GROMACS .gro file of C-alpha atoms in nm:
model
  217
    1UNK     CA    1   0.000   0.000   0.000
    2UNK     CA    2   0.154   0.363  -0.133
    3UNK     CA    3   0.216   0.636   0.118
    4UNK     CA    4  -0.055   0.861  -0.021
    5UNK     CA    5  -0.323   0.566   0.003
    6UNK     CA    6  -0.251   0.488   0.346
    7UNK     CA    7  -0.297   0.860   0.431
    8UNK     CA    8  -0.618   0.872   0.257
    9UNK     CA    9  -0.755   0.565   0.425
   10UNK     CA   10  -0.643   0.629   0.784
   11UNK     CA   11  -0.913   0.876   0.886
   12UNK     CA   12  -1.179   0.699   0.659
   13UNK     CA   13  -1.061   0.413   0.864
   14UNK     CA   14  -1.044   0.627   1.156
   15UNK     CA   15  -1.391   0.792   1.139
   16UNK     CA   16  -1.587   0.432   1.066
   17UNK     CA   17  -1.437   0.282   1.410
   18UNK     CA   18  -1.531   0.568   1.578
   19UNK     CA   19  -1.919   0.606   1.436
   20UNK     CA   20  -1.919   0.221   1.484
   21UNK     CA   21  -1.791   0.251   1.863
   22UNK     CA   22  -2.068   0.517   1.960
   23UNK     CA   23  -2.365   0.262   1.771
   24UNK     CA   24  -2.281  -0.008   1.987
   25UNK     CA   25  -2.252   0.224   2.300
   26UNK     CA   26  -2.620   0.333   2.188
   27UNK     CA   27  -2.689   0.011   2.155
   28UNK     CA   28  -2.528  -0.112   2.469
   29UNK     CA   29  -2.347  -0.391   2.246
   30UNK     CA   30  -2.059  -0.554   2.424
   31UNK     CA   31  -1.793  -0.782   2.223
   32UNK     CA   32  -1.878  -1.179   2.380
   33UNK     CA   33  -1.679  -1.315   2.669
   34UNK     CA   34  -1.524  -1.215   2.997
   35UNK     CA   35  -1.415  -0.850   2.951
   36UNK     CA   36  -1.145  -0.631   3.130
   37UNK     CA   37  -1.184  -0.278   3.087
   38UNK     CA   38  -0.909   0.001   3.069
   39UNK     CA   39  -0.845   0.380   3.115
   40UNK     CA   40  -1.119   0.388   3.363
   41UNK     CA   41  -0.978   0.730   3.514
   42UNK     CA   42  -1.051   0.914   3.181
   43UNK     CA   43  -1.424   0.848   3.171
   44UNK     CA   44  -1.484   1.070   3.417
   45UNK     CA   45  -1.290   1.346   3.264
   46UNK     CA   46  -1.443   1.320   2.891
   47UNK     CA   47  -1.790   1.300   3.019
   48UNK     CA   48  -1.702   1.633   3.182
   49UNK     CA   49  -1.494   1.778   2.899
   50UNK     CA   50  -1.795   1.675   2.645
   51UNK     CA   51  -2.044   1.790   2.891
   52UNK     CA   52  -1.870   2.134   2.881
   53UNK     CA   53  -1.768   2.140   2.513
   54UNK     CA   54  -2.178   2.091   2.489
   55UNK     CA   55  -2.252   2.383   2.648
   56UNK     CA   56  -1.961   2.601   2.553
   57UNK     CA   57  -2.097   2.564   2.200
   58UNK     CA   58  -2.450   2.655   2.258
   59UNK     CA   59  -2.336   2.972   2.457
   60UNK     CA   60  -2.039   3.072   2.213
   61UNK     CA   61  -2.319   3.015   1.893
   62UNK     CA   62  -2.566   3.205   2.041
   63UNK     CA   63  -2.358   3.505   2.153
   64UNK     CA   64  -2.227   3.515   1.788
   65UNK     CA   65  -2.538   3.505   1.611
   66UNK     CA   66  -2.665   3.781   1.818
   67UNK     CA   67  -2.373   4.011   1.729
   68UNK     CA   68  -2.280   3.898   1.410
   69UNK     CA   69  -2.664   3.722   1.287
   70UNK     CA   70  -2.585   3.423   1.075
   71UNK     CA   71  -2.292   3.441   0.762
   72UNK     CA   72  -2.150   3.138   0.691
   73UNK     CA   73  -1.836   3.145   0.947
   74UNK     CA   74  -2.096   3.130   1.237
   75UNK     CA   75  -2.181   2.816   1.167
   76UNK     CA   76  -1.871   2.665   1.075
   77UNK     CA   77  -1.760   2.735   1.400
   78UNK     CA   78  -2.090   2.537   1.587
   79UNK     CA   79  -1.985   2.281   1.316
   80UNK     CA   80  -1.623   2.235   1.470
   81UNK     CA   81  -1.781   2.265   1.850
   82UNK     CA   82  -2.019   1.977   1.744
   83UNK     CA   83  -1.696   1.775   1.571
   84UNK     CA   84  -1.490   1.838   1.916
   85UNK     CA   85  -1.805   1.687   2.090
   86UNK     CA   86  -1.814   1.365   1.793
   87UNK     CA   87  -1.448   1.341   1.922
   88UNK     CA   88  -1.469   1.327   2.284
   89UNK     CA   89  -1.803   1.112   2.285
   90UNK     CA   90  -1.667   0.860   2.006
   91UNK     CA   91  -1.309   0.881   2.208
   92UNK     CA   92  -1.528   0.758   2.523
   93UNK     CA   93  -1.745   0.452   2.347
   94UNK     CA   94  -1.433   0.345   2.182
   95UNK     CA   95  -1.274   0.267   2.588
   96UNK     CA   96  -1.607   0.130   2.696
   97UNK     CA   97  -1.771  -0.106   2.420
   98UNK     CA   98  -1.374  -0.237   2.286
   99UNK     CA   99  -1.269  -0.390   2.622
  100UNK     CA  100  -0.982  -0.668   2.610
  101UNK     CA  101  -1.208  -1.025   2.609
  102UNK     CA  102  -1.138  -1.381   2.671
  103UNK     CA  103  -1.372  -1.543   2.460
  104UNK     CA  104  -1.305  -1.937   2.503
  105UNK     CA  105  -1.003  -2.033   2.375
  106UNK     CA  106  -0.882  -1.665   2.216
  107UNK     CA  107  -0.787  -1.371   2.346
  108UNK     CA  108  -0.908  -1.041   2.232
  109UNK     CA  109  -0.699  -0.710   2.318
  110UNK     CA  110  -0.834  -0.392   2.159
  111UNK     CA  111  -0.820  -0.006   2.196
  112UNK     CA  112  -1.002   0.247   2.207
  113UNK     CA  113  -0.923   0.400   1.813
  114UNK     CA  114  -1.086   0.056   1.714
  115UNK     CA  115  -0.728  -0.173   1.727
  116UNK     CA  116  -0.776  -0.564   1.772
  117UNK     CA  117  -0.530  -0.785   1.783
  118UNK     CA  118  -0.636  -1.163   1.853
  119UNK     CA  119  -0.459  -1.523   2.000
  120UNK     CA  120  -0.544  -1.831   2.089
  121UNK     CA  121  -0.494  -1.865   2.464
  122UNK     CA  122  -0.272  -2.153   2.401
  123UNK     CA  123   0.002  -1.920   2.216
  124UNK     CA  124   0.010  -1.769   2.605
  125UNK     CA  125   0.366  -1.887   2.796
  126UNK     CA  126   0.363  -1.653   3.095
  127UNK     CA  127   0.150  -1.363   3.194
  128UNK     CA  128   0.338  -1.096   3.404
  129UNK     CA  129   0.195  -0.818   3.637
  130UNK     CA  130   0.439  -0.449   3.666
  131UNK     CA  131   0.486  -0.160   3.550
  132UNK     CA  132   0.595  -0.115   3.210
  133UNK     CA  133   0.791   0.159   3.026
  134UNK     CA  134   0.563   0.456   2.944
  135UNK     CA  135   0.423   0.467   2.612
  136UNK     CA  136   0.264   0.776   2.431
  137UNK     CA  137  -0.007   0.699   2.261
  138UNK     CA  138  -0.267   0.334   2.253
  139UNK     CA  139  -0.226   0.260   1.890
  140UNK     CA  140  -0.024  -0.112   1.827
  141UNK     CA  141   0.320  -0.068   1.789
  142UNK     CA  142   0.597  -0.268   1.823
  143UNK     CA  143   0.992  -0.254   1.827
  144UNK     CA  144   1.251  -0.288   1.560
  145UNK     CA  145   1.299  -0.622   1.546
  146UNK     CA  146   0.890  -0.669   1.610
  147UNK     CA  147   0.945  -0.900   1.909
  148UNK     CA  148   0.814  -0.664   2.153
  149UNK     CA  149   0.476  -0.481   2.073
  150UNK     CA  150   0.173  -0.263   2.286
  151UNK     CA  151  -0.140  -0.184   2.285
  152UNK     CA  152  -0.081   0.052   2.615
  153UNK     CA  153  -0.151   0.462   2.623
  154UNK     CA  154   0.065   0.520   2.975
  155UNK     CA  155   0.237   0.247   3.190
  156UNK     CA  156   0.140  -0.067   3.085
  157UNK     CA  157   0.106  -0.277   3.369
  158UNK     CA  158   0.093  -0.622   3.194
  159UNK     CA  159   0.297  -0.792   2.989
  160UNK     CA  160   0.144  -1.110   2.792
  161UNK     CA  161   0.462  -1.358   2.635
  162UNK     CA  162   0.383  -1.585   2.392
  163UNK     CA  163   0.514  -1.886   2.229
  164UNK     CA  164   0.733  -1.922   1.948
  165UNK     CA  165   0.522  -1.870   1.597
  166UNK     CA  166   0.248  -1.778   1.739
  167UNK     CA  167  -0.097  -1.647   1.537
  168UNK     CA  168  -0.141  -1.302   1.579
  169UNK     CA  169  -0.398  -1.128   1.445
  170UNK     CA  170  -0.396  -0.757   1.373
  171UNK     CA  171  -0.706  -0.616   1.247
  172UNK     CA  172  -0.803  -0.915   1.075
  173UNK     CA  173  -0.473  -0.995   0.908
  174UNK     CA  174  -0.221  -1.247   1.045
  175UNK     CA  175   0.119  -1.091   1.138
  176UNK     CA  176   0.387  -1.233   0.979
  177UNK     CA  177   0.623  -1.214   1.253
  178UNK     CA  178   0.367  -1.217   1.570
  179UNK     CA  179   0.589  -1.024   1.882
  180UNK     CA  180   0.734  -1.259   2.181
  181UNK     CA  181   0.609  -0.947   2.420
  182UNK     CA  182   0.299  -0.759   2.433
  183UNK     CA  183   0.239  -0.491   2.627
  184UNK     CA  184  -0.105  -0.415   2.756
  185UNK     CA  185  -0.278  -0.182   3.014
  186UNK     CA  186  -0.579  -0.292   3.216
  187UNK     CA  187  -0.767  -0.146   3.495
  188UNK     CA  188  -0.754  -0.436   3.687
  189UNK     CA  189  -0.496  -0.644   3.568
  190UNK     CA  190  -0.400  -0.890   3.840
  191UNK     CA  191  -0.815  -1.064   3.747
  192UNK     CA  192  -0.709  -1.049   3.354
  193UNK     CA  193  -0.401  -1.268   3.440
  194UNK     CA  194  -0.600  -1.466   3.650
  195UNK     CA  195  -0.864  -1.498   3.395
  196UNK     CA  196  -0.568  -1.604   3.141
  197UNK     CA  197  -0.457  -1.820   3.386
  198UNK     CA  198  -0.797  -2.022   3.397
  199UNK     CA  199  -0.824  -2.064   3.058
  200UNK     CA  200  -0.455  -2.192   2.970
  201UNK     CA  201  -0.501  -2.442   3.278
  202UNK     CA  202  -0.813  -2.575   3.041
  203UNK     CA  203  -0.581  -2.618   2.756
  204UNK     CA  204  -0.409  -2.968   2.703
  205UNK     CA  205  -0.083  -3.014   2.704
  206UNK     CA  206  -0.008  -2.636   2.587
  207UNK     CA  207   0.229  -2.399   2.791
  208UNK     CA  208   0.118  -2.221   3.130
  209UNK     CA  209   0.112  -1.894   3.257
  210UNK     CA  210   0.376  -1.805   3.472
  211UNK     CA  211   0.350  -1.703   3.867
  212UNK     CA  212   0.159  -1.338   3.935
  213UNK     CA  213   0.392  -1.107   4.182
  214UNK     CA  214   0.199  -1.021   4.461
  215UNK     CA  215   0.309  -0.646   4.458
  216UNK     CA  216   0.091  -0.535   4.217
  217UNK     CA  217  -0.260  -0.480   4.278
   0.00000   0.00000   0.00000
């Protein structure tokens, strides 16, 4: 895929996740399985920020249109007050209907701009609780040599390894060189490596998670 395609589809991409997040938070439509949640101390602050970007535009539209009546810039600017709201609402649905999943035998990690990557719980060798380095944003990325990836925005504070050639799916597209490390954050991760735990103990003859420190919470 050219340079100039990729930057054409990338908000076309971006904007269908994001209409797609806020129908199924409408909808109250939740992916299947057990799900573990993440960035829980932002909801809080973009129901407030959208709350006040609401109102902000209402007062700031109708202050201009009673000084300036209605040309054409007047309403571009309720346009982009109504976009910033789109943003922080469709920001907010994407964290609370994408939640990581175990769903059987795979395990689902997502984000909130709509990433999913996928693995059968039987790729899992350990599971490890800790801080992680900080990262700067929550898209997938991975290093150099693409044995370390994260889905993370902040200190990740678990770290799934997998086996050798393992199937990783990102987006719906096997990875060619799936990562040994993935990064993840998780509002309550010591239950998601429990949970991870479970389900590799179901597997048959397959690899097992590894021991959970007790410092972390």
């Amino acid at each position: 895929m050219t340079a100039a395609r990729k930057l054409i589809l990338r908000p076309i991409r971006a904007e269908t996740r994001r209409v797609a997040a806020m129908t199924a938070w409408v909808r109250r439509a939740r992916p299947p399985g057990d799900a573990f949640g993440y960035h829980r101390d932002l909801h809080l602050i973009l129901w407030t920020a959208g709350m006040l970007t609401v109102v902000e535009g209402a007062l700031t539209h109708l202050i201009l249109v009673l000084i300036f009546g209605h040309p054409p810039w007047v309403w571009i600017v309720l346009g982009l007050h109504i976009y910033g709201v789109y943003l922080l609402f469709g920001l907010l649905a994407g964290m609370m209907t994408r939640p990581h999943t175990v769903d059987g035998p795979i395990v689902h990690l997502r984000n909130a701009s709509g990433t999913h990557v996928s693995f059968a719980v039987a790729d899992v060798d350990s599971v490890v609780l800790g801080e992680r380095p900080e990262f700067g944003h929550s898209r997938w990325r991975t290093s150099d040599d693409g044995r370390t990836a994260t889905i993370a925005s902040g200190p990740a504070i678990l770290r799934v390894d997998l086996v050798e050639n393992a199937g990783v799916i990102l987006d719906g597209s096997p990875i060619p060189l799936a990562p040994k490390h993935i990064h993840v954050s998780a509002d309550a991760p010591r239950e998601f490596a429990a949970r991870l735990t479970t389900a590799l103990s179901r597997q048959p003859d397959v690899g097992r998670c590894g021991p959970v420190p007790a410092e972390h919470q």
